[in-house]
Tab-separated table of C-alpha atoms and ligand atoms in Angstrom:
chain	number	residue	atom	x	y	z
A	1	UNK	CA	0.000	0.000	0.000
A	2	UNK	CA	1.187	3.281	-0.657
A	3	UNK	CA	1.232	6.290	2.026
A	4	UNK	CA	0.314	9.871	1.908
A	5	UNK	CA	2.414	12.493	4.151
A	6	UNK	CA	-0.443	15.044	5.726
A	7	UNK	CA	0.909	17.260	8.375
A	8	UNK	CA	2.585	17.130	11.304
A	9	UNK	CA	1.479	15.946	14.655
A	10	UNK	CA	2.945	19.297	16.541
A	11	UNK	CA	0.162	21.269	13.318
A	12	UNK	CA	-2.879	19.550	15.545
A	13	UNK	CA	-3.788	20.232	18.967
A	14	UNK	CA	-5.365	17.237	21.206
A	15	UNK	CA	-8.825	17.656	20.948
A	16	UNK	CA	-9.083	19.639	17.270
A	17	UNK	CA	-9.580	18.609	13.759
A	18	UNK	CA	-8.398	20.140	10.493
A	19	UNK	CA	-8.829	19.455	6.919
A	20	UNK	CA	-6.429	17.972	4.581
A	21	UNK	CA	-6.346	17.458	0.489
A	22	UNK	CA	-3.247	14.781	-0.269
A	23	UNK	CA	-3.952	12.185	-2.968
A	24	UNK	CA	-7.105	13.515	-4.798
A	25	UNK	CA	-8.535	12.996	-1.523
A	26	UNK	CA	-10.526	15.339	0.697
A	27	UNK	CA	-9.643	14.257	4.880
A	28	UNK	CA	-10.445	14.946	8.494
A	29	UNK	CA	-7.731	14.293	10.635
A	30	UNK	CA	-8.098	14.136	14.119
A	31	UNK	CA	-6.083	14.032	17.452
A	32	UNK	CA	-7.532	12.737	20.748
A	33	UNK	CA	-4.922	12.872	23.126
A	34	UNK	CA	-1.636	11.895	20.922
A	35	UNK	CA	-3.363	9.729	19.022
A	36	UNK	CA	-4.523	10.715	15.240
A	37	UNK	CA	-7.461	9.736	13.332
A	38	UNK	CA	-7.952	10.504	9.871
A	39	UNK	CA	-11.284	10.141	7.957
A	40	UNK	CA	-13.142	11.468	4.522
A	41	UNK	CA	-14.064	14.802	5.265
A	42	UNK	CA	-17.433	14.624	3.986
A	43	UNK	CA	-20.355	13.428	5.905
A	44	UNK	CA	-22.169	10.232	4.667
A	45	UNK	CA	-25.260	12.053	5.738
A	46	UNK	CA	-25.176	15.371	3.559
A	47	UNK	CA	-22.702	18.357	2.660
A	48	UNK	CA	-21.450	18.481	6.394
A	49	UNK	CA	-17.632	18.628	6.720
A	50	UNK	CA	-16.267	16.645	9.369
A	51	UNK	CA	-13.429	18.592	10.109
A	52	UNK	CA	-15.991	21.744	11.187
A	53	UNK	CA	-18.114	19.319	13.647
A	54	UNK	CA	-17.570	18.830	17.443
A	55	UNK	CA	-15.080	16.431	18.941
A	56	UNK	CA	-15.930	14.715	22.077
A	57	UNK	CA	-13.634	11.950	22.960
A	58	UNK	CA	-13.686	9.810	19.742
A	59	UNK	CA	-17.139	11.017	18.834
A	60	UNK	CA	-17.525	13.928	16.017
A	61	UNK	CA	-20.666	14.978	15.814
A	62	UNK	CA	-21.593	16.872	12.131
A	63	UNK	CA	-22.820	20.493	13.046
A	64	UNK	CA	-24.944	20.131	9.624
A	65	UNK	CA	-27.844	17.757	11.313
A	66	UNK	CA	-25.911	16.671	14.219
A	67	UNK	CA	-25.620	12.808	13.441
A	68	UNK	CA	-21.992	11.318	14.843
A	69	UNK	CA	-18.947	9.135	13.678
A	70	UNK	CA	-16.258	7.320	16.106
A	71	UNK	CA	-13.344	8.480	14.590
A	72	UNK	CA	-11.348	5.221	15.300
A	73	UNK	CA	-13.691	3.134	13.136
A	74	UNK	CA	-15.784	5.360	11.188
A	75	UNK	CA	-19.329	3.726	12.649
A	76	UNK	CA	-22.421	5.283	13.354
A	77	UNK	CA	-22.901	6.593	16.526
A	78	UNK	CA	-25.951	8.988	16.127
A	79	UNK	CA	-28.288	9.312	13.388
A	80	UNK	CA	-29.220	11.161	11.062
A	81	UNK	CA	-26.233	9.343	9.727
A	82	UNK	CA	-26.606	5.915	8.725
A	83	UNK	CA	-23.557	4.929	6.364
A	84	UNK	CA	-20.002	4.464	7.970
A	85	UNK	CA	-17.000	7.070	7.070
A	86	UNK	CA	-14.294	5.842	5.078
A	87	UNK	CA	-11.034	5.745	7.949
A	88	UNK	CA	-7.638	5.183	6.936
A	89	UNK	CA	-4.925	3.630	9.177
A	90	UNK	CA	-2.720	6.262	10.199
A	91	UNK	CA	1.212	6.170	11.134
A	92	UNK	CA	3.378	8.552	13.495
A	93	UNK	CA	7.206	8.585	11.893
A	94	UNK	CA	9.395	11.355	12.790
A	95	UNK	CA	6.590	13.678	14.053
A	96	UNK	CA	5.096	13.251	11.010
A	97	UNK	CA	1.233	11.851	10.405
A	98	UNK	CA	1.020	9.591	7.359
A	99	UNK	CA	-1.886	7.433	6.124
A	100	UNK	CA	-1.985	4.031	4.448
A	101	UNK	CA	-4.343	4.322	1.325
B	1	LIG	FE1	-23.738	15.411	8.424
B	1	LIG	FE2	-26.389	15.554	7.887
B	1	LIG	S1	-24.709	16.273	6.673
B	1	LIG	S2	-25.410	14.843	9.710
């Protein structure tokens, strides 16, 4: 598999989310603590962006109709939202936070 560079870890503070474009692909990535969590961006549900919703623990709930995502596995955790987020396994070299795609 190949990976894709996207920031690094010091760029995201624990508990915030930011959008990334790497690989013709539009991302949420995610820190909880020191761990990272990247997703697609874009909400199953509708045109909600991820990356603008509200992180609780693992849960991001979309501030378009509210429905929620766990971050570490992309399920449902709160309707509207019925259709899983693609996730991508991330990796921590050198400070840096890659994906596996
Ligand atoms: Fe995300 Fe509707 S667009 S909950």
């Amino acid at each position: 598999s190949d990976t894709l560079d996207l920031i690094a870890a010091d760029d995201l503070a624990p508990g915030e989310a930011m959008q990334v474009e790497a690989g013709g692909l539009t991302l949420a990535v995610f820190r909880v603590a020191d761990e990272f969590y990247v997703t697609d961006d874009h909400c199953t549900h509708g045109p909600g962006l991820l990356h603008e919703g509200c992180l609780t623990g693992y849960e991001i709930e979309c501030d378009f109709h509210q429905g929620s995502f766990d971050v570490r596995t992309g399920e449902v955790i709160e309707p509207p939202c019925t259709i899983p987020v693609k996730v991508y396994p991330t990796v921590l070299r050198d400070g840096r936070v890659l994906i596996e795609v």
